[in-house]
Tab-separated table of C-alpha atoms and ligand atoms in Angstrom:
chain	number	residue	atom	x	y	z
A	191	MET	CA	7.700	13.647	7.039
A	192	ASN	CA	4.161	12.831	5.789
A	193	LEU	CA	4.283	10.413	2.854
A	194	ILE	CA	1.895	8.590	0.551
A	195	LEU	CA	2.961	5.455	-1.295
A	196	LEU	CA	0.970	5.171	-4.488
A	197	GLY	CA	1.110	2.312	-6.974
A	198	ALA	CA	-0.663	-0.675	-8.421
A	199	PRO	CA	-1.455	-3.788	-6.366
A	200	GLY	CA	1.819	-5.637	-5.834
A	201	ALA	CA	4.005	-2.700	-6.886
A	202	GLY	CA	5.853	-3.026	-3.586
A	203	LYS	CA	4.147	-0.370	-1.455
A	204	GLY	CA	3.976	-2.541	1.672
A	205	THR	CA	7.545	-3.792	1.274
A	206	GLN	CA	8.947	-0.284	0.919
A	207	ALA	CA	6.701	1.245	3.582
A	208	PHE	CA	7.920	-1.347	6.088
A	209	GLU	CA	11.558	-0.326	5.493
A	210	LEU	CA	10.873	3.416	5.281
A	211	SER	CA	8.981	3.266	8.564
A	212	LYS	CA	12.066	1.832	10.302
A	213	ILE	CA	14.420	4.328	8.632
A	214	LEU	CA	12.285	7.411	9.223
A	215	GLN	CA	10.853	6.247	12.570
A	216	ILE	CA	7.292	7.094	11.587
A	217	PRO	CA	4.231	4.794	11.548
A	218	HIS	CA	3.303	2.723	8.498
A	219	ILE	CA	-0.451	2.953	7.949
A	220	SER	CA	-1.833	0.368	5.525
A	221	THR	CA	-5.595	0.387	4.993
A	222	GLY	CA	-5.283	-3.146	3.582
A	223	ASP	CA	-3.614	-4.303	6.830
A	224	ILE	CA	-6.308	-2.598	8.924
A	225	PHE	CA	-9.025	-4.397	6.941
A	226	ARG	CA	-7.214	-7.763	7.135
A	227	ASP	CA	-6.782	-7.355	10.908
A	228	ASN	CA	-10.533	-6.755	11.230
A	229	ILE	CA	-11.296	-9.765	9.029
A	230	LYS	CA	-9.066	-11.921	11.246
A	231	ARG	CA	-10.825	-10.672	14.408
A	232	ASN	CA	-14.288	-11.241	12.852
A	233	THR	CA	-15.419	-7.654	13.468
A	234	GLU	CA	-18.386	-6.047	11.731
A	235	LEU	CA	-15.976	-3.893	9.702
A	236	GLY	CA	-14.048	-7.022	8.756
A	237	ALA	CA	-17.180	-8.710	7.394
A	238	ILE	CA	-18.071	-5.669	5.293
A	239	ALA	CA	-14.483	-5.223	4.039
A	240	ASN	CA	-14.145	-8.904	3.184
A	241	SER	CA	-17.209	-8.791	0.945
A	242	TYR	CA	-15.335	-6.313	-1.292
A	243	ILE	CA	-11.702	-7.440	-0.869
A	244	SER	CA	-12.414	-11.076	-1.739
A	245	LYS	CA	-13.769	-9.916	-5.121
A	246	GLY	CA	-10.930	-7.475	-5.775
A	247	GLU	CA	-13.195	-4.455	-5.374
A	248	LEU	CA	-12.481	-1.307	-3.392
A	249	VAL	CA	-14.105	-0.891	0.019
A	250	PRO	CA	-16.502	2.116	-0.189
A	251	ASP	CA	-14.883	5.524	0.294
A	252	GLU	CA	-16.962	6.559	3.320
A	253	ILE	CA	-15.810	3.507	5.303
A	254	THR	CA	-12.151	3.836	4.337
A	255	ILE	CA	-11.998	7.603	4.915
A	256	GLY	CA	-13.432	7.179	8.433
A	257	ILE	CA	-10.783	4.604	9.316
A	258	VAL	CA	-7.934	6.794	8.113
A	259	ARG	CA	-9.345	9.846	9.893
A	260	ASP	CA	-9.316	7.902	13.197
A	261	ARG	CA	-5.823	6.543	12.623
A	262	LEU	CA	-4.288	9.901	11.681
A	263	SER	CA	-5.719	11.479	14.831
A	264	GLN	CA	-3.570	9.196	16.998
A	265	ALA	CA	-0.571	10.747	18.727
A	266	ASP	CA	2.091	8.643	16.993
A	267	CYS	CA	1.204	10.364	13.687
A	268	ASP	CA	2.198	13.801	15.018
A	269	LYS	CA	5.818	13.249	13.976
A	270	GLY	CA	4.852	11.978	10.494
A	271	PHE	CA	3.351	8.926	8.803
A	272	ILE	CA	3.479	6.745	5.711
A	273	LEU	CA	0.139	6.018	4.043
A	274	ASP	CA	0.198	2.750	2.074
A	275	GLY	CA	-2.887	2.047	-0.054
A	276	PHE	CA	-4.690	5.271	0.814
A	277	PRO	CA	-5.884	7.346	-0.964
A	278	ARG	CA	-7.082	5.116	-3.770
A	279	SER	CA	-9.657	7.383	-5.395
A	280	ILE	CA	-10.061	11.126	-6.045
A	281	PRO	CA	-12.759	11.488	-3.315
A	282	GLN	CA	-10.366	9.811	-0.831
A	283	ALA	CA	-7.553	12.190	-1.839
A	284	GLU	CA	-9.817	15.220	-1.431
A	285	ALA	CA	-11.005	13.958	1.965
A	286	LEU	CA	-7.381	13.450	3.035
A	287	GLU	CA	-6.498	17.042	2.113
A	288	ARG	CA	-9.465	18.292	4.131
A	289	MET	CA	-8.717	16.179	7.207
A	290	LEU	CA	-5.019	17.110	7.228
A	291	GLY	CA	-5.865	20.778	6.657
A	292	GLU	CA	-8.127	20.736	9.730
A	293	SER	CA	-5.128	19.787	11.882
A	294	GLY	CA	-2.650	22.115	10.101
A	295	ARG	CA	-0.845	19.277	8.347
A	296	LYS	CA	-0.109	18.450	4.720
A	297	ILE	CA	1.432	15.693	2.633
A	298	ASP	CA	5.122	16.311	1.860
A	299	TRP	CA	5.660	13.762	-0.909
A	300	ILE	CA	3.736	11.185	-2.899
A	301	ILE	CA	5.954	8.327	-4.031
A	302	ASN	CA	4.449	6.704	-7.094
A	303	ILE	CA	5.928	3.218	-7.435
A	304	VAL	CA	5.948	2.449	-11.152
A	305	VAL	CA	5.913	-1.186	-12.341
A	306	ASP	CA	4.546	-2.814	-15.508
A	307	ASP	CA	1.407	-4.974	-15.221
A	308	ASP	CA	3.143	-8.255	-16.133
A	309	ILE	CA	5.637	-7.794	-13.279
A	310	ILE	CA	2.760	-7.059	-10.905
A	311	VAL	CA	1.056	-10.340	-11.753
A	312	GLU	CA	4.264	-12.240	-11.016
A	313	ARG	CA	4.809	-10.401	-7.729
A	314	LEU	CA	1.284	-11.088	-6.501
A	315	SER	CA	1.005	-14.686	-7.713
A	316	TYR	CA	4.157	-15.718	-5.841
A	317	ARG	CA	3.653	-13.571	-2.739
A	318	ARG	CA	3.332	-15.352	0.599
A	319	VAL	CA	2.430	-13.614	3.859
A	320	CYS	CA	2.663	-14.433	7.535
A	321	PRO	CA	-0.787	-14.584	9.157
A	322	ALA	CA	0.788	-13.983	12.593
A	323	CYS	CA	3.155	-10.998	12.166
A	324	GLY	CA	2.158	-9.778	8.684
A	325	ASP	CA	5.637	-10.104	7.154
A	326	THR	CA	5.698	-10.483	3.355
A	327	TYR	CA	7.791	-12.900	1.289
A	328	HIS	CA	8.062	-13.906	-2.345
A	329	LEU	CA	8.688	-17.434	-3.599
A	330	LYS	CA	11.336	-16.189	-6.071
A	331	PHE	CA	12.525	-12.752	-4.964
A	332	ASN	CA	12.377	-13.003	-1.176
A	333	PRO	CA	11.943	-16.693	-0.312
A	334	ALA	CA	11.388	-18.024	3.190
A	335	GLU	CA	13.023	-21.219	4.361
A	336	GLY	CA	10.546	-24.127	4.381
A	337	ASN	CA	7.601	-21.764	3.807
A	338	MET	CA	7.992	-20.581	7.410
A	339	CYS	CA	8.132	-16.959	8.574
A	340	LYS	CA	11.059	-15.749	10.686
A	341	CYS	CA	8.562	-15.560	13.568
A	342	GLY	CA	7.922	-19.320	13.257
A	343	SER	CA	4.472	-19.305	11.602
A	344	GLN	CA	3.488	-21.090	8.408
A	345	LEU	CA	3.180	-18.674	5.463
A	346	VAL	CA	-0.066	-18.443	3.489
A	347	GLN	CA	-1.291	-16.969	0.207
A	348	ARG	CA	-3.626	-13.979	0.507
A	349	ASN	CA	-7.238	-14.689	-0.581
A	350	ASP	CA	-7.103	-11.805	-3.045
A	351	ASP	CA	-3.882	-13.085	-4.671
A	352	ARG	CA	-5.817	-15.607	-6.802
A	353	ALA	CA	-5.418	-15.084	-10.568
A	354	ASP	CA	-9.021	-13.960	-11.227
A	355	VAL	CA	-9.015	-11.512	-8.297
A	356	ILE	CA	-5.575	-10.130	-9.247
A	357	ARG	CA	-6.939	-9.282	-12.716
A	358	HIS	CA	-9.875	-7.401	-11.230
A	359	ARG	CA	-7.657	-5.515	-8.752
A	360	ILE	CA	-5.431	-4.319	-11.594
A	361	GLU	CA	-8.497	-3.154	-13.572
A	362	GLU	CA	-9.765	-1.272	-10.488
A	363	TYR	CA	-6.339	0.318	-10.089
A	364	HIS	CA	-6.267	1.653	-13.670
A	365	LYS	CA	-9.867	2.893	-13.477
A	366	THR	CA	-10.059	4.433	-9.995
A	367	THR	CA	-6.578	4.864	-8.508
A	368	GLU	CA	-4.303	5.742	-11.435
A	369	PRO	CA	-6.046	9.145	-11.954
A	370	LEU	CA	-4.400	10.137	-8.650
A	371	VAL	CA	-1.061	10.320	-10.473
A	372	GLU	CA	-2.328	13.366	-12.403
A	373	PHE	CA	-4.085	14.719	-9.310
A	374	TYR	CA	-0.806	14.798	-7.376
A	375	ARG	CA	1.355	15.772	-10.347
A	376	HIS	CA	-0.648	19.010	-10.511
A	377	ARG	CA	0.197	19.643	-6.878
A	378	GLY	CA	3.919	19.348	-7.658
A	379	LYS	CA	4.607	16.723	-5.019
A	380	LEU	CA	4.787	13.545	-7.058
A	381	LEU	CA	7.975	11.488	-7.150
A	382	ASN	CA	7.921	8.688	-9.738
A	383	VAL	CA	10.111	5.787	-8.651
A	384	ARG	CA	10.686	2.753	-10.848
A	385	SER	CA	10.646	-0.548	-9.005
A	386	GLU	CA	11.456	-3.197	-11.579
A	387	ASN	CA	14.740	-4.221	-9.972
A	388	SER	CA	15.424	-5.968	-6.700
A	389	ILE	CA	13.730	-4.984	-3.464
A	390	SER	CA	16.878	-3.287	-2.138
A	391	GLU	CA	17.512	-1.381	-5.390
A	392	SER	CA	13.889	-0.233	-5.447
A	393	LEU	CA	14.205	1.025	-1.890
A	394	GLN	CA	17.403	2.870	-2.793
A	395	ASN	CA	15.544	4.525	-5.717
A	396	THR	CA	12.906	5.750	-3.270
A	397	LEU	CA	15.450	7.026	-0.753
A	398	TYR	CA	17.291	8.812	-3.554
A	399	ALA	CA	14.052	10.456	-4.759
A	400	LEU	CA	13.393	11.646	-1.200
A	401	GLY	CA	16.895	13.107	-0.961
A	402	LEU	CA	17.880	10.481	1.608
A	403	LYS	CA	20.606	8.796	-0.425
A	404	GLY	CA	23.258	7.049	1.628
A	405	ILE	CA	20.983	5.980	4.478
B	579	AP5	P1	-3.815	-3.655	0.029
B	579	AP5	O1	-3.363	-4.617	1.038
B	579	AP5	O2	-3.435	-2.235	0.136
B	579	AP5	O3	-3.437	-4.266	-1.386
B	579	AP5	P2	-2.827	-3.620	-2.720
B	579	AP5	O4	-2.839	-2.167	-2.888
B	579	AP5	O5	-3.511	-4.398	-3.756
B	579	AP5	O6	-1.360	-3.822	-2.546
B	579	AP5	P3	-0.659	-5.126	-2.143
B	579	AP5	O7	-0.600	-5.258	-0.645
B	579	AP5	O8	-1.258	-6.275	-2.892
B	579	AP5	O9	0.773	-4.890	-2.796
B	579	AP5	P4	1.968	-3.943	-2.387
B	579	AP5	O10	2.075	-2.827	-3.373
B	579	AP5	O11	1.926	-3.573	-0.942
B	579	AP5	O12	3.133	-4.957	-2.704
B	579	AP5	P5	4.057	-5.800	-1.692
B	579	AP5	O13	5.015	-4.889	-1.024
B	579	AP5	O14	3.253	-6.720	-0.853
B	579	AP5	O15	-5.397	-3.687	-0.106
B	579	AP5	C1	-6.107	-4.899	-0.192
B	579	AP5	C2	-7.567	-4.598	-0.496
B	579	AP5	O16	-8.136	-3.821	0.572
B	579	AP5	C3	-7.832	-3.791	-1.766
B	579	AP5	O17	-7.870	-4.583	-2.929
B	579	AP5	C4	-9.186	-3.166	-1.435
B	579	AP5	O18	-10.217	-4.095	-1.608
B	579	AP5	C5	-9.051	-2.864	0.049
B	579	AP5	N1	-8.524	-1.510	0.280
B	579	AP5	C6	-7.317	-1.180	0.827
B	579	AP5	N2	-7.163	0.146	0.858
B	579	AP5	C7	-8.279	0.682	0.305
B	579	AP5	C8	-8.702	2.003	0.028
B	579	AP5	N3	-7.917	3.077	0.315
B	579	AP5	N4	-9.920	2.188	-0.540
B	579	AP5	C9	-10.717	1.144	-0.830
B	579	AP5	N5	-10.379	-0.137	-0.608
B	579	AP5	C10	-9.154	-0.370	-0.056
B	579	AP5	O19	4.897	-6.649	-2.794
B	579	AP5	C11	4.249	-7.649	-3.570
B	579	AP5	C12	5.191	-8.861	-3.697
B	579	AP5	O20	6.323	-8.497	-4.500
B	579	AP5	C13	5.764	-9.361	-2.366
B	579	AP5	O21	5.859	-10.760	-2.423
B	579	AP5	C14	7.167	-8.711	-2.279
B	579	AP5	O22	8.077	-9.535	-1.560
B	579	AP5	C15	7.544	-8.623	-3.760
B	579	AP5	N6	8.317	-7.423	-4.099
B	579	AP5	C16	8.105	-6.142	-3.660
B	579	AP5	N7	8.985	-5.304	-4.233
B	579	AP5	C17	9.763	-6.061	-5.059
B	579	AP5	C18	10.859	-5.770	-5.920
B	579	AP5	N8	11.335	-4.534	-6.084
B	579	AP5	N9	11.403	-6.790	-6.621
B	579	AP5	C19	10.930	-8.063	-6.504
B	579	AP5	N10	9.909	-8.402	-5.679
B	579	AP5	C20	9.329	-7.411	-4.973
């Protein structure tokens, strides 16, 4: 199954993609994670990406499209994949259709995770992440004991989870990414899934929408 998880910053794309990847046994591809990994390793791409991410702006389409093209050409994507955070603009969505078409593939479903803006701010402000294994926690909804990850590392707050940057990310989402909801609705593949309840209920909503209830 080839899936896209669409939704505002903090909607829960990463959290759900992590679980869906285990259930469906297909890779979870997060452009945000790829950028953060490059930032951590001080690569040239990381320096460029950081100059945008730290301000809550989108990394330019040509850079992001190239990264996804490379990743989707890897063998583990032959059996399916979950895209988390890509596409995020109409040009990215059009490029994705072209690159998949070239290899005889297509997207099966787009899961649009729907959450109100005030909930998003709370989810992002209290999010904590593990710099070692990438696991995600939440101070209220998914707390970690003693601010430590299960892998033993100290949790941190993401640089772009500061209040001023969160505001800008949400503005960018409404301006550039939200038009994708219409784009995919016209293609008849959009599944709207509300995610205002707990993490497990939200995941169940997604599984139900995909016809995978009971897993
Ligand atoms: P990226 O890492 O993709 O950030 P994002 O889209 O802003 O999404 P987040 O990771 O912040 O949130 P999420 O929806 O995954 O929520 P999560 O599951 O963590 O991208 C970062 C940056 O990279 C971008 O701003 C941009 O600059 C750049 N970038 C990336 N892709 C790009 C692209 N395609 N083009 C251009 N630039 C790009 O959940 C959030 C919190 O809520 C967690 O603490 C979690 O535990 C909690 N939570 C989740 N679900 C629930 C629930 N149902 N109930 C209660 N709590 C919940």
